[in-house]
Tab-separated table of C-alpha atoms in Angstrom:
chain	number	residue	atom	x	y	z
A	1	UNK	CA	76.787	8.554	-115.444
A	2	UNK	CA	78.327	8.187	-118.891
A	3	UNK	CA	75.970	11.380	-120.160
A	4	UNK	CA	77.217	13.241	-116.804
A	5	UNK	CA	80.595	12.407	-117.732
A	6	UNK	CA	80.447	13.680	-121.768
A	7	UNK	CA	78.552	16.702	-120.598
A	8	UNK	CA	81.521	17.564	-117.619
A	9	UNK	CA	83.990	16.703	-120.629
A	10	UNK	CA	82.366	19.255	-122.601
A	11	UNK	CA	82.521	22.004	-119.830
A	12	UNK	CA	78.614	21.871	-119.300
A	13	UNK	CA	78.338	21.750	-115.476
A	14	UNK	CA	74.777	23.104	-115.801
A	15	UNK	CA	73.660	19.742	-117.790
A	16	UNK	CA	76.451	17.654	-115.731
A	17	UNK	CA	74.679	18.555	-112.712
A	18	UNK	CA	71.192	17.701	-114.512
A	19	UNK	CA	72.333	14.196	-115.890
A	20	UNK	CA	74.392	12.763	-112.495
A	21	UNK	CA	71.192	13.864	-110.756
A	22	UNK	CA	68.783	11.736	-112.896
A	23	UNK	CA	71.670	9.087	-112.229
A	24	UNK	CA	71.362	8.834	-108.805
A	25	UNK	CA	67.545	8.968	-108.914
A	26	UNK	CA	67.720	5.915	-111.051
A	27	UNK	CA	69.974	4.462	-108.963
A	28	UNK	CA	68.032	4.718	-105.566
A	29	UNK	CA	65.062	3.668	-107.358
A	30	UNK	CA	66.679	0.287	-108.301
A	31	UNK	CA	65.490	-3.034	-106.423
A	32	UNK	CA	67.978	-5.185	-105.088
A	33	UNK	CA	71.456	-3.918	-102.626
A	34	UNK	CA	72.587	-0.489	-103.721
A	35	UNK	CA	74.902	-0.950	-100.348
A	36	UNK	CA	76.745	-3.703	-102.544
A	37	UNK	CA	80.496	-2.459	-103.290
A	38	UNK	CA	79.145	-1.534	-107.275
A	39	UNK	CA	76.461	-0.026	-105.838
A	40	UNK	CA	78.947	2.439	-103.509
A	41	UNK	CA	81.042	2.896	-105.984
A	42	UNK	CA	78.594	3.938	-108.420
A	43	UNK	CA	77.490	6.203	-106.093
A	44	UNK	CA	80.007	7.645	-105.042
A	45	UNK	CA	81.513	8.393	-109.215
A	46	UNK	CA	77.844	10.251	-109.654
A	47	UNK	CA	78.239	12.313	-106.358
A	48	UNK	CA	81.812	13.465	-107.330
A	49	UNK	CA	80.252	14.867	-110.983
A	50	UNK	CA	77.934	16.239	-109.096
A	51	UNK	CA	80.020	17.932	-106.067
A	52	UNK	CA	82.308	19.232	-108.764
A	53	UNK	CA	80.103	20.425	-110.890
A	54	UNK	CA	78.548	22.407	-108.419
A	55	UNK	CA	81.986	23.570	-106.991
A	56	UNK	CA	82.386	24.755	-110.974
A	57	UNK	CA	78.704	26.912	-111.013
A	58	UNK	CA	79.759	28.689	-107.557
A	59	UNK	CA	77.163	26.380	-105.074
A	60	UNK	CA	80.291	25.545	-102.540
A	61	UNK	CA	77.183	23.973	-100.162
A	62	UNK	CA	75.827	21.051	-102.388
A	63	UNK	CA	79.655	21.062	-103.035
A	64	UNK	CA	80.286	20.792	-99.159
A	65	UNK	CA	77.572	18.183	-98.726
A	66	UNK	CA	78.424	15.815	-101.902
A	67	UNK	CA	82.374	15.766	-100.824
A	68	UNK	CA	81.317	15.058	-97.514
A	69	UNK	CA	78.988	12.092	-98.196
A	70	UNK	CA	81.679	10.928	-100.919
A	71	UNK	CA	84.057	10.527	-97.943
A	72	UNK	CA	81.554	8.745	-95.908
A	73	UNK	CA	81.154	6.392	-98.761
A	74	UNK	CA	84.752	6.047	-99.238
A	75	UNK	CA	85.384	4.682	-95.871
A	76	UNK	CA	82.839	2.899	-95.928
A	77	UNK	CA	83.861	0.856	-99.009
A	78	UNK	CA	87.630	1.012	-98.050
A	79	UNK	CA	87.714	1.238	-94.718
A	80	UNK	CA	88.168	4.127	-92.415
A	81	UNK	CA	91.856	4.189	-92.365
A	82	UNK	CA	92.171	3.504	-96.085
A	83	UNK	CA	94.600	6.216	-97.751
A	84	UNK	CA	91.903	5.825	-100.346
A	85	UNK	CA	89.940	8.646	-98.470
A	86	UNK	CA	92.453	10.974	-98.263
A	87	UNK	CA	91.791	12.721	-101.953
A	88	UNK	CA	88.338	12.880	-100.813
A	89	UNK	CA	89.239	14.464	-97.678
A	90	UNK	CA	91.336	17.148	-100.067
A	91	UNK	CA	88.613	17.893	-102.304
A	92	UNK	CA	86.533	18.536	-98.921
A	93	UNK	CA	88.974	20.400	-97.368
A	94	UNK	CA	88.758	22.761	-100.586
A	95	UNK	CA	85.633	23.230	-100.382
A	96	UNK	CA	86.061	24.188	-96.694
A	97	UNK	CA	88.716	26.530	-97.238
A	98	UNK	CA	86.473	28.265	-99.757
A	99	UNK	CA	83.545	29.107	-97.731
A	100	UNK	CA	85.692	30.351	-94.843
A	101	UNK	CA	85.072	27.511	-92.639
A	102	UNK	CA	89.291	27.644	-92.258
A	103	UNK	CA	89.762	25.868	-88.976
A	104	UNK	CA	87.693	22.874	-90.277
A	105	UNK	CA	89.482	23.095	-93.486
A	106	UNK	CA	93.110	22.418	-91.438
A	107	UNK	CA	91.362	19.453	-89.660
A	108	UNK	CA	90.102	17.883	-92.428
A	109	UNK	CA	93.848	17.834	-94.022
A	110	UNK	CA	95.614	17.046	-90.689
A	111	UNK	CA	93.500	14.166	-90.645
A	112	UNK	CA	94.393	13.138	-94.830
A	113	UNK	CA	97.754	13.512	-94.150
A	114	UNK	CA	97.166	10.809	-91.508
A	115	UNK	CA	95.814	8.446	-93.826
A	116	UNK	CA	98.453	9.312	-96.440
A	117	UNK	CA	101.114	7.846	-93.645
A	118	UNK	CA	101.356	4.454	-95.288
A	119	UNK	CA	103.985	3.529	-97.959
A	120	UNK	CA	101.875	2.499	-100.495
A	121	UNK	CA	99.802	6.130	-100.119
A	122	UNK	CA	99.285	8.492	-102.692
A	123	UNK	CA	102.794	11.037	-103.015
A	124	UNK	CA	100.374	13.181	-105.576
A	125	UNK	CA	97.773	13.425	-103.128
A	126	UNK	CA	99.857	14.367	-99.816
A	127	UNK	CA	101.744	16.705	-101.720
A	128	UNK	CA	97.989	18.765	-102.558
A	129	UNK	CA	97.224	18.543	-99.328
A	130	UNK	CA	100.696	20.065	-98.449
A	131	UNK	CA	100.507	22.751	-100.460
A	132	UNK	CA	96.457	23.793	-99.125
A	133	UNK	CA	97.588	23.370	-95.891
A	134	UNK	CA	100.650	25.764	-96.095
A	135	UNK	CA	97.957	28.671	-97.585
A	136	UNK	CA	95.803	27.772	-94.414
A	137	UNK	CA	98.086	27.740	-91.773
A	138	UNK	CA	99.448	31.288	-93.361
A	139	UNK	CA	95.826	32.172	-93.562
A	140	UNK	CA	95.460	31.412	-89.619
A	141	UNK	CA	98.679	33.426	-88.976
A	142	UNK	CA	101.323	30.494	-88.266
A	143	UNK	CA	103.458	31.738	-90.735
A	144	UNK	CA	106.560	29.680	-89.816
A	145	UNK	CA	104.515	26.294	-89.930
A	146	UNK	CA	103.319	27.509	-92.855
A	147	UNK	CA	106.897	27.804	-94.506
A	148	UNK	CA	107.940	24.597	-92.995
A	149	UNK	CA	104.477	23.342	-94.756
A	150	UNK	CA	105.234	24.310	-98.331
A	151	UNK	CA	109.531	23.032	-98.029
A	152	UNK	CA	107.590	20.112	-97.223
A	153	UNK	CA	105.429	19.966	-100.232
A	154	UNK	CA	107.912	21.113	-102.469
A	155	UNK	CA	109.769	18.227	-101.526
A	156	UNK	CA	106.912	15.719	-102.549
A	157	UNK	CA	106.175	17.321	-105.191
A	158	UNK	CA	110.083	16.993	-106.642
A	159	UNK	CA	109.912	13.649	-106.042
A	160	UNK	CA	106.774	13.128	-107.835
A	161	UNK	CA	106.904	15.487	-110.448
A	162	UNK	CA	110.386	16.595	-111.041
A	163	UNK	CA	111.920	20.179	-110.505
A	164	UNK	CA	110.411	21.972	-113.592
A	165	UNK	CA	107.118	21.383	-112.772
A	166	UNK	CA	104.979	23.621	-112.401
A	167	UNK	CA	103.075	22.704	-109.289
A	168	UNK	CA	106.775	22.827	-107.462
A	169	UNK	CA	106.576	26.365	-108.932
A	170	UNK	CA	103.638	27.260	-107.411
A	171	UNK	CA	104.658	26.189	-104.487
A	172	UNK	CA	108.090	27.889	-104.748
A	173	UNK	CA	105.946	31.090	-105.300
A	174	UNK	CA	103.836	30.366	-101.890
A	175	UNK	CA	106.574	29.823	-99.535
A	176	UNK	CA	108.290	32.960	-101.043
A	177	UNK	CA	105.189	34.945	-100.244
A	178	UNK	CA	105.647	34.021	-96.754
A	179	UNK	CA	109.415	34.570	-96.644
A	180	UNK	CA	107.914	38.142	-96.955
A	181	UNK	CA	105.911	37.960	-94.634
A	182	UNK	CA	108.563	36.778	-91.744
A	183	UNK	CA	110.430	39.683	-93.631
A	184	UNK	CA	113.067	36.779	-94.597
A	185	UNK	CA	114.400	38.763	-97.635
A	186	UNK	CA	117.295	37.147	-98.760
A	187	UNK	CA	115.750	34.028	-99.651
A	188	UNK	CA	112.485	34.984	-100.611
A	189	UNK	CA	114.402	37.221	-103.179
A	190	UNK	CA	116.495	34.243	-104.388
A	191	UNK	CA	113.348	32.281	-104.848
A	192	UNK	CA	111.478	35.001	-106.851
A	193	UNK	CA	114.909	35.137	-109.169
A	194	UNK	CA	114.678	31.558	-110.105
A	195	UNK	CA	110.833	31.815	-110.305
A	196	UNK	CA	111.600	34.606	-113.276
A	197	UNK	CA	114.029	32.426	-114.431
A	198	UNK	CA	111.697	29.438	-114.820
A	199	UNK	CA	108.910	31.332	-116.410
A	200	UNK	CA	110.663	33.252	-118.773
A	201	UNK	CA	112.331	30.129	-120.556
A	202	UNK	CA	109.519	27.385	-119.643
A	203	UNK	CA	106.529	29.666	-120.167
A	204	UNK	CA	107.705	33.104	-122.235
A	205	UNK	CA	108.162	36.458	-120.467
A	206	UNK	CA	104.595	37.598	-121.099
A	207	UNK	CA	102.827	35.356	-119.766
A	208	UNK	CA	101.272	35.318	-116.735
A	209	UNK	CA	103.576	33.531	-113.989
A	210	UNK	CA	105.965	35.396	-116.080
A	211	UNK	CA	104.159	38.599	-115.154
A	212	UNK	CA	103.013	37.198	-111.682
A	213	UNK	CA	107.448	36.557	-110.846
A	214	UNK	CA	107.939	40.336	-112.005
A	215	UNK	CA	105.678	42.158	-109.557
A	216	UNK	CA	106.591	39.935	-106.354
A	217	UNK	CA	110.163	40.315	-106.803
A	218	UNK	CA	109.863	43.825	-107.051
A	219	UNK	CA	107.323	44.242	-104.305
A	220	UNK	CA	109.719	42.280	-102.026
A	221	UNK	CA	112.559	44.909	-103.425
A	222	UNK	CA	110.208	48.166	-102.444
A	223	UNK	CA	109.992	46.562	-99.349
A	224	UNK	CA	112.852	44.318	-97.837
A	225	UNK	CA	115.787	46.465	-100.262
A	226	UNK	CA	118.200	48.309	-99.259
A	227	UNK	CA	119.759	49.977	-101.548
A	228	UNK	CA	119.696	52.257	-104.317
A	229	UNK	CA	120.361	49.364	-106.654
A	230	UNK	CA	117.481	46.786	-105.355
A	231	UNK	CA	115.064	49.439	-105.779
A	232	UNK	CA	115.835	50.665	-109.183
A	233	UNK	CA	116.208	46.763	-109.684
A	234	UNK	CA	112.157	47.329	-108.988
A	235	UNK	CA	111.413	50.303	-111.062
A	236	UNK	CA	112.907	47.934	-113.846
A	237	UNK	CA	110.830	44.895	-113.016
A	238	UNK	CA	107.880	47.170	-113.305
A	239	UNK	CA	108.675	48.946	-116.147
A	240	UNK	CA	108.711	46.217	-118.449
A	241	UNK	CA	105.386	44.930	-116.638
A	242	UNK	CA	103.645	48.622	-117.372
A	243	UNK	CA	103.771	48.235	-121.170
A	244	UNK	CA	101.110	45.085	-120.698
A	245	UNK	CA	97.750	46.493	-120.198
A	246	UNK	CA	96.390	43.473	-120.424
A	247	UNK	CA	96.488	42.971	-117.203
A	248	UNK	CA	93.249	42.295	-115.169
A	249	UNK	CA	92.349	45.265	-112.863
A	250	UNK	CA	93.640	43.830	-109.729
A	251	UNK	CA	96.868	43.271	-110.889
A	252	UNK	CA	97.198	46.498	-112.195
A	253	UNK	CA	96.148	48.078	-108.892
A	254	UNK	CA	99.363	45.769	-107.451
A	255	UNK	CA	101.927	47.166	-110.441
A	256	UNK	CA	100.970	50.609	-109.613
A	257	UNK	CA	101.138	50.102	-105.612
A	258	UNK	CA	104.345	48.539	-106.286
A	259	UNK	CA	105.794	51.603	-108.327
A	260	UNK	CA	104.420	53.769	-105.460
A	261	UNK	CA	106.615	51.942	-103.010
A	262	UNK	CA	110.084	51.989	-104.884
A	263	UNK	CA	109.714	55.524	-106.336
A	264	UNK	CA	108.930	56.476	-102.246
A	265	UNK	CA	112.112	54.179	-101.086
A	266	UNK	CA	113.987	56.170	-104.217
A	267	UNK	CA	112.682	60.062	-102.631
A	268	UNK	CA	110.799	60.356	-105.836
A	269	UNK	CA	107.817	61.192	-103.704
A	270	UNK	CA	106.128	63.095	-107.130
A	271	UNK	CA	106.552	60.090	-108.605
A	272	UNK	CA	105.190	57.780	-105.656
A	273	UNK	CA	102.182	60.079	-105.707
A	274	UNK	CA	101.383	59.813	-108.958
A	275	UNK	CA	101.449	55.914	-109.025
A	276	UNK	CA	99.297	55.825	-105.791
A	277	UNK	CA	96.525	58.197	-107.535
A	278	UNK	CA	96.750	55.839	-111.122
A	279	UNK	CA	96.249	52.812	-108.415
A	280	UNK	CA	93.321	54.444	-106.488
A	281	UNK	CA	91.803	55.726	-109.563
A	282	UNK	CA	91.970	51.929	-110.993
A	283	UNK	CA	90.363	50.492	-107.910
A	284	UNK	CA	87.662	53.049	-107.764
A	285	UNK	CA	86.487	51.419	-111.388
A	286	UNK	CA	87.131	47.903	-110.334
A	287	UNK	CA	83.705	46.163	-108.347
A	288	UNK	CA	84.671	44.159	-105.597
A	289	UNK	CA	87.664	45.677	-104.266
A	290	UNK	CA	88.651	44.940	-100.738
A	291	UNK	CA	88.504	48.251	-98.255
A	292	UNK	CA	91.578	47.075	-96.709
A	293	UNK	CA	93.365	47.368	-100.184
A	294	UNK	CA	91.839	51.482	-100.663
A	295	UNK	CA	92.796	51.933	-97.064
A	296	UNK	CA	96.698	50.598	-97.563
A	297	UNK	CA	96.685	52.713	-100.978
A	298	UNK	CA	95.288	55.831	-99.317
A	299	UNK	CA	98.104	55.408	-95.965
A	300	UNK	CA	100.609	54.552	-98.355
A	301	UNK	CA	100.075	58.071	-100.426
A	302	UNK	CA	99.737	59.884	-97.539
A	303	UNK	CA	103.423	59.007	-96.609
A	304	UNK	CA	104.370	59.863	-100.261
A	305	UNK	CA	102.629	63.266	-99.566
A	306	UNK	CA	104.169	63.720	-96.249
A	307	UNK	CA	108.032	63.101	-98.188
A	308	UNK	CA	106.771	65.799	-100.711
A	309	UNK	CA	105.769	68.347	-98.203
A	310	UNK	CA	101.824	68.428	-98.776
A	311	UNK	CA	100.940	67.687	-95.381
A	312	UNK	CA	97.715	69.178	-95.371
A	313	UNK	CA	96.539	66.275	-98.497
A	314	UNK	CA	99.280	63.698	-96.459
A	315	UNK	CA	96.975	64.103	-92.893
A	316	UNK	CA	93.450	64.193	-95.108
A	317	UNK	CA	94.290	61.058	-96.562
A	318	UNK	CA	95.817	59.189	-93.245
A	319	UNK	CA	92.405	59.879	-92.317
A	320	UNK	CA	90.815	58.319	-95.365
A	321	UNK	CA	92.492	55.342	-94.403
A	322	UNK	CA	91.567	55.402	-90.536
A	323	UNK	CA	87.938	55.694	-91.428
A	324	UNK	CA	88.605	52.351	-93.471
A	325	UNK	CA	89.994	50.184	-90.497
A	326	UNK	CA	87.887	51.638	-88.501
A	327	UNK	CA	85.250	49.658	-90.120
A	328	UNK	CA	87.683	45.968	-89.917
A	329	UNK	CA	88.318	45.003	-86.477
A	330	UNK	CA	90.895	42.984	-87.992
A	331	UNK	CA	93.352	45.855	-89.221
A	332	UNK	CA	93.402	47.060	-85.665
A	333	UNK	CA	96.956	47.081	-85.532
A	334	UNK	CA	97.232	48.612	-89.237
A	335	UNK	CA	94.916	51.383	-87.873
A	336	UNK	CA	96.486	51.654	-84.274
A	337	UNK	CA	100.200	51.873	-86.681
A	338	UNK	CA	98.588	54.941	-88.360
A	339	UNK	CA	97.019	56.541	-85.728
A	340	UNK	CA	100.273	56.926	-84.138
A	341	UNK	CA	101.813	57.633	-87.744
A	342	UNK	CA	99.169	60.605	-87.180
A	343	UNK	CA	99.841	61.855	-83.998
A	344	UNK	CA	103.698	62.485	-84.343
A	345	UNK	CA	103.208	64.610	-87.482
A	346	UNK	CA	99.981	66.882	-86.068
């Protein structure tokens, strides 16, 4: 365990994995009650090196299956209403969420949270699962129990950690992200102010919430604004993003989608068109790209084309974009929205 430990320490997962295994073959090989509390908690500290060390080398099943025997264990040795279990239950939940299986993912937390009901439970540990929950539950479309979710854990996570923190950040940054979503402007604008705020002073204004508190508030400008102002407010936002081409791929894909958006809401359709084409051309190069993220870019210039009279290349790339969802039965509304688009401009 010790050897699994210094190799973990030392960012070796490979040899983490190798050493916590020999550990537990030692361990079931020993005479006497390995069922003895030591014993379960011995196993238990080798099966967590070894669940997260194979979370950290991408195997999310012998993660899935070490979590779940370490909460077996847990309850075992605590008790099964022990608020002991509920970290377990987190880390499990994680793992979950990870490989999709999203519905067991909320379980598994609903049922942490009812361990973590007792005064003497972990605030740390409730306000994680908080926080995972609130990305689920937006994941599974209940965006307003997802809001409701993250004030939650941003209130735990005050209490625990003070304001400044930067897990109540992170959170901050969630439930604005949903604000958007339930097209809640106003304060989902307010929240991505403050989030600037914060990382500029706390952090530095390059760095990467820095960056990260740029781009949403102007995405939520190009999108919920109004006026002339809030969306040159957003050309400015991006402008002093552009200039860092360090950023990864993605992100650059979002900064130019994001231009496209407010030079459109600003009649600059040239412009719109030309930011659309820098962020297709950067996805083309990037592996991995979602479809549904070339299909918005390609509807998106196609309205930019449309405001700048090309509507022979506006219609050719609507269509681009249909033959996309065509492919997701879950952009069915996104490709019913265009069709129609379509139809009252043939």
């Amino acid at each position: 365990r010790s050897a699994a430990i210094v190799a973990r320490a030392t960012d070796s997962a490979e040899s983490s994995l190798a050493e916590a295994g020999q550990g537990l073959a030692l361990l079931a090989g020993l005479e006497g009650d390995t069922s003895s509390a030591r014993g379960l908690e011995l196993r238990e500290s080798l099966l967590s090196i070894v669940a997260s060390a194979s979370f950290d080398v991408g195997d999310y099943a012998g993660a899935l299956k070490g979590f779940e025997e370490i909460a077996a264990l847990r309850s075992q040795r605590l008790g099964p209403k022990h608020s002991g279990i509920a970290s377990s239950l987190a880390n499990l939940a994680t793992i979950q969420y990870k490989m999709g299986k999203v519905d067991d993912a909320n379980a598994t937390l609903s049922h942490a949270k009812e361990l973590l009901g007792s005064p003497d439970a972990s605030k740390s540990v409730l306000a994680r699962c908080l926080n995972l929950q609130g990305l689920i539950l937006n994941r599974l479309g209940n965006a307003e129990e997802a809001a409701s979710t993250y004030r939650e854990a941003i209130s735990v996570q005050i209490e625990v950690y003070g304001d400044a923190h930067r897990m109540v950040w992170s959170s901050k940054n969630n439930l604005a992200n949903v604000l958007v979503e339930l097209e809640q402007w106003d304060e989902a604008m307010a929240l991505q102010e403050a989030q600037i705020t914060w990382a500029t002073k706390s952090i530095g204004k390059d760095s990467a919430q820095a960056i990260t508190a740029y781009i949403n508030l102007a995405n939520t400008l190009s999108i919920g604004g109004e006026t002339e102002e809030e969306f040159l407010r957003a050309t400015e936002l991006i402008e002093q993003v552009l200039p860092l081409m360090k950023l990864d791929d993605r992100r650059r894909i979002n900064v130019y989608s994001v231009l496209g958006q407010t030079t459109f809401r600003l009649a600059k359709s040239r412009e719109s068109v030309d930011a659309y084409n820098q962020a297709l051309e950067v996805a083309a190069q990037t592996e991995n790209v979602r479809g549904s993220l070339v299909a918005y870019l390609y509807s998106r210039r196609a309205e930019s084309y449309w405001q700048a009279g090309d509507k022979k290349r506006a219609l050719k790339d609507a269509e681009q974009a249909a033959k996309r969802y065509r492919t997701m039965p879950e952009k069915a509304e996104a490709l019913k929205e265009l069709e129609d688009w379509v139809a009252e401009r043939r």
